[in-house]
Amino acid sequence: MIELKNIDVQFKTKSKEIYAVQDVSIQINKGDIFGIVGYSGAGKSTLVRTINLLQRPTNGSVRVSGKQLLDLSPEKLRQERKKIGMIFQHFNLMNARTVSGNVHYALRSSPLSDKQKNEKVAELLELVGLADKHDVYPSQLSGGQKQRVGIARSLANDPEVLLCDEATSALDPKTTLSILELLKDLNEKLNLTIVIITHEMEVIKEVCNKVAVMEEGSVVEQGDVVSIFTDPQNPLTQEFINTATHIDQALEKLAKHPSLLNLNREDTIARLSFVGESTNEPLISSLYSKFAVSTNILYGNIEILHDTPIGNLIVVLNGTTSQQQQAIHFLESQSVTVQQLEHIHIDEKAKVVPLNRKQVI
Ligand SMILES: Nc1ncnc2c1ncn2[C@@H]1O[C@H](COP(=O)(O)OP(=O)(O)O)[C@@H](O)[C@H]1O
Ligand SMILES: [Mg+2]
């Protein structure tokens, strides 16, 4: 559906050259809700703007629905761009036009008759839940309602792809969820392919099936959301996920937990992550029956991602070193990811960090 290959985008300013995007390749399939996550300045907007060539790449190829966009004539490119809708953080509505006027405007070069355009606008407003706001001006709408207008407008020409650049970043958490629900709905109802840019992994967790993590112009990790959430490889991905799953907060609190302050030398602190079925197995009790290793659960959380439960436990394992090792091997053989942690003091502050990595996870 969308294939970006070896994309570079370089900006030349008077004083320096900026490599905003460096050798990025991603493939987005029809029906995907593909998330691109990264901190501000990572190159997300620049990358996504290459999908409709609002930003021409310095190098690389952009293929959308089988067409190599860089080879198209300006007129053909205009036609292809109509199949790609876009919404923005600050909505970009025209304040002098009503809600319906804003959506109408997107149909200005459509071949539909006036009557058909009116029907189309009414249909779109219904679809985004704003049927009663037809004649209202944007200044009278809440942020969430404004974004709904933005969505209705972006769908006016029946696009196959919707690009969302920080579309929920100006909204409160509850409104964010309602907009994400709407996007998920549109994805299902219209088989709309959606690309979501965000700096919040929570947004990815909520709706995306695929994710790419960007840092300094490059994609440092990508894959399906369930695998990335259960077994993130890159430290930046781990950081985003720990924030989204509240593990970082838990570790901070646990650093002061009495059971960690009174550990035996042989005890192991570990984070256990698991997907789906392994949550049903009474794994923890079998560690005791099989290996005489007792498990003290300090923290637990289960997230449901696309109907797949993903669990995270922070535990202390107690037993002899060899019993514990056997227990860890057993857990791994049951598809549990085991990350050993240690309790250390940095700058007189107690922290729980990955073993042998003097860095907070
Ligand atoms: N038109 C431009 N001219 C010069 N530099 C730009 C331009 N657009 C973006 N940049 C720079 O490219 C980098 C990536 O920006 P951007 O794609 O907006 O990141 P993000 O969307 O992840 O915050 C930043 O360093 C930004 O300052
Ligand atoms: Mg941006």
GROMACS .gro file of N, CA and C and ligand atoms in nm, residues 11-13 18-21 38-47 55 165-166 197, ligand 1:
model
   90
   11PHE      N    1   1.786   1.908   0.482
   11PHE     CA    2   1.755   2.050   0.469
   11PHE      C    3   1.884   2.127   0.472
   12LYS      N    4   1.896   2.221   0.381
   12LYS     CA    5   2.015   2.307   0.384
   12LYS      C    6   1.972   2.443   0.435
   13THR      N    7   2.027   2.483   0.546
   13THR     CA    8   2.003   2.620   0.592
   13THR      C    9   2.134   2.696   0.572
   18ILE      N   10   2.086   1.984   0.770
   18ILE     CA   11   2.017   1.899   0.867
   18ILE      C   12   1.970   1.772   0.797
   19TYR      N   13   2.007   1.659   0.853
   19TYR     CA   14   1.957   1.532   0.800
   19TYR      C   15   1.832   1.498   0.879
   20ALA      N   16   1.718   1.542   0.832
   20ALA     CA   17   1.593   1.523   0.908
   20ALA      C   18   1.547   1.378   0.902
   21VAL      N   19   1.570   1.312   0.787
   21VAL     CA   20   1.537   1.171   0.773
   21VAL      C   21   1.655   1.102   0.704
   38GLY      N   22   0.824   0.895   1.838
   38GLY     CA   23   0.958   0.949   1.862
   38GLY      C   24   0.944   1.083   1.930
   39TYR      N   25   1.054   1.130   1.986
   39TYR     CA   26   1.050   1.260   2.051
   39TYR      C   27   1.047   1.370   1.945
   40SER      N   28   1.022   1.489   1.993
   40SER     CA   29   1.017   1.605   1.906
   40SER      C   30   1.150   1.621   1.832
   41GLY      N   31   1.144   1.646   1.704
   41GLY     CA   32   1.266   1.665   1.625
   41GLY      C   33   1.322   1.537   1.567
   42ALA      N   34   1.255   1.424   1.593
   42ALA     CA   35   1.307   1.294   1.545
   42ALA      C   36   1.296   1.279   1.393
   43GLY      N   37   1.209   1.358   1.331
   43GLY     CA   38   1.193   1.350   1.185
   43GLY      C   39   1.061   1.289   1.142
   44LYS      N   40   0.968   1.272   1.237
   44LYS     CA   41   0.841   1.205   1.208
   44LYS      C   42   0.758   1.281   1.105
   45SER      N   43   0.739   1.412   1.129
   45SER     CA   44   0.655   1.489   1.037
   45SER      C   45   0.717   1.493   0.899
   46THR      N   46   0.847   1.512   0.895
   46THR     CA   47   0.916   1.518   0.766
   46THR      C   48   0.897   1.386   0.691
   47LEU      N   49   0.914   1.275   0.762
   47LEU     CA   50   0.898   1.144   0.698
   47LEU      C   51   0.757   1.127   0.644
   55GLN      N   52   0.660   1.684   0.117
   55GLN     CA   53   0.805   1.696   0.131
   55GLN      C   54   0.869   1.599   0.031
  165ASP      N   55  -0.092   1.373   1.195
  165ASP     CA   56   0.031   1.426   1.254
  165ASP      C   57   0.002   1.485   1.392
  166GLU      N   58   0.032   1.412   1.497
  166GLU     CA   59   0.007   1.454   1.635
  166GLU      C   60  -0.139   1.499   1.652
  197ILE      N   61   0.129   0.968   1.368
  197ILE     CA   62   0.254   1.017   1.427
  197ILE      C   63   0.224   1.062   1.568
  362LIG     N1   64   1.168   2.300   0.644
  362LIG     C1   65   1.270   2.274   0.725
  362LIG     N2   66   1.388   2.338   0.714
  362LIG     C2   67   1.492   2.310   0.795
  362LIG     N3   68   1.489   2.218   0.893
  362LIG     C3   69   1.373   2.150   0.910
  362LIG     C4   70   1.258   2.175   0.829
  362LIG     N4   71   1.158   2.092   0.870
  362LIG     C5   72   1.208   2.021   0.972
  362LIG     N5   73   1.337   2.054   0.996
  362LIG     C6   74   1.426   1.993   1.097
  362LIG     O1   75   1.425   1.854   1.074
  362LIG     C7   76   1.428   1.782   1.197
  362LIG     C8   77   1.306   1.692   1.204
  362LIG     O2   78   1.189   1.768   1.216
  362LIG     P1   79   1.041   1.708   1.220
  362LIG     O3   80   1.024   1.617   1.105
  362LIG     O4   81   0.946   1.822   1.230
  362LIG     O5   82   1.043   1.624   1.355
  362LIG     P2   83   0.922   1.569   1.446
  362LIG     O6   84   0.797   1.575   1.363
  362LIG     O7   85   0.963   1.431   1.482
  362LIG     O8   86   0.916   1.658   1.565
  362LIG     C9   87   1.431   1.889   1.307
  362LIG     O9   88   1.563   1.907   1.342
  362LIG    C10   89   1.374   2.010   1.239
  362LIG    O10   90   1.423   2.127   1.299
   0.00000   0.00000   0.00000
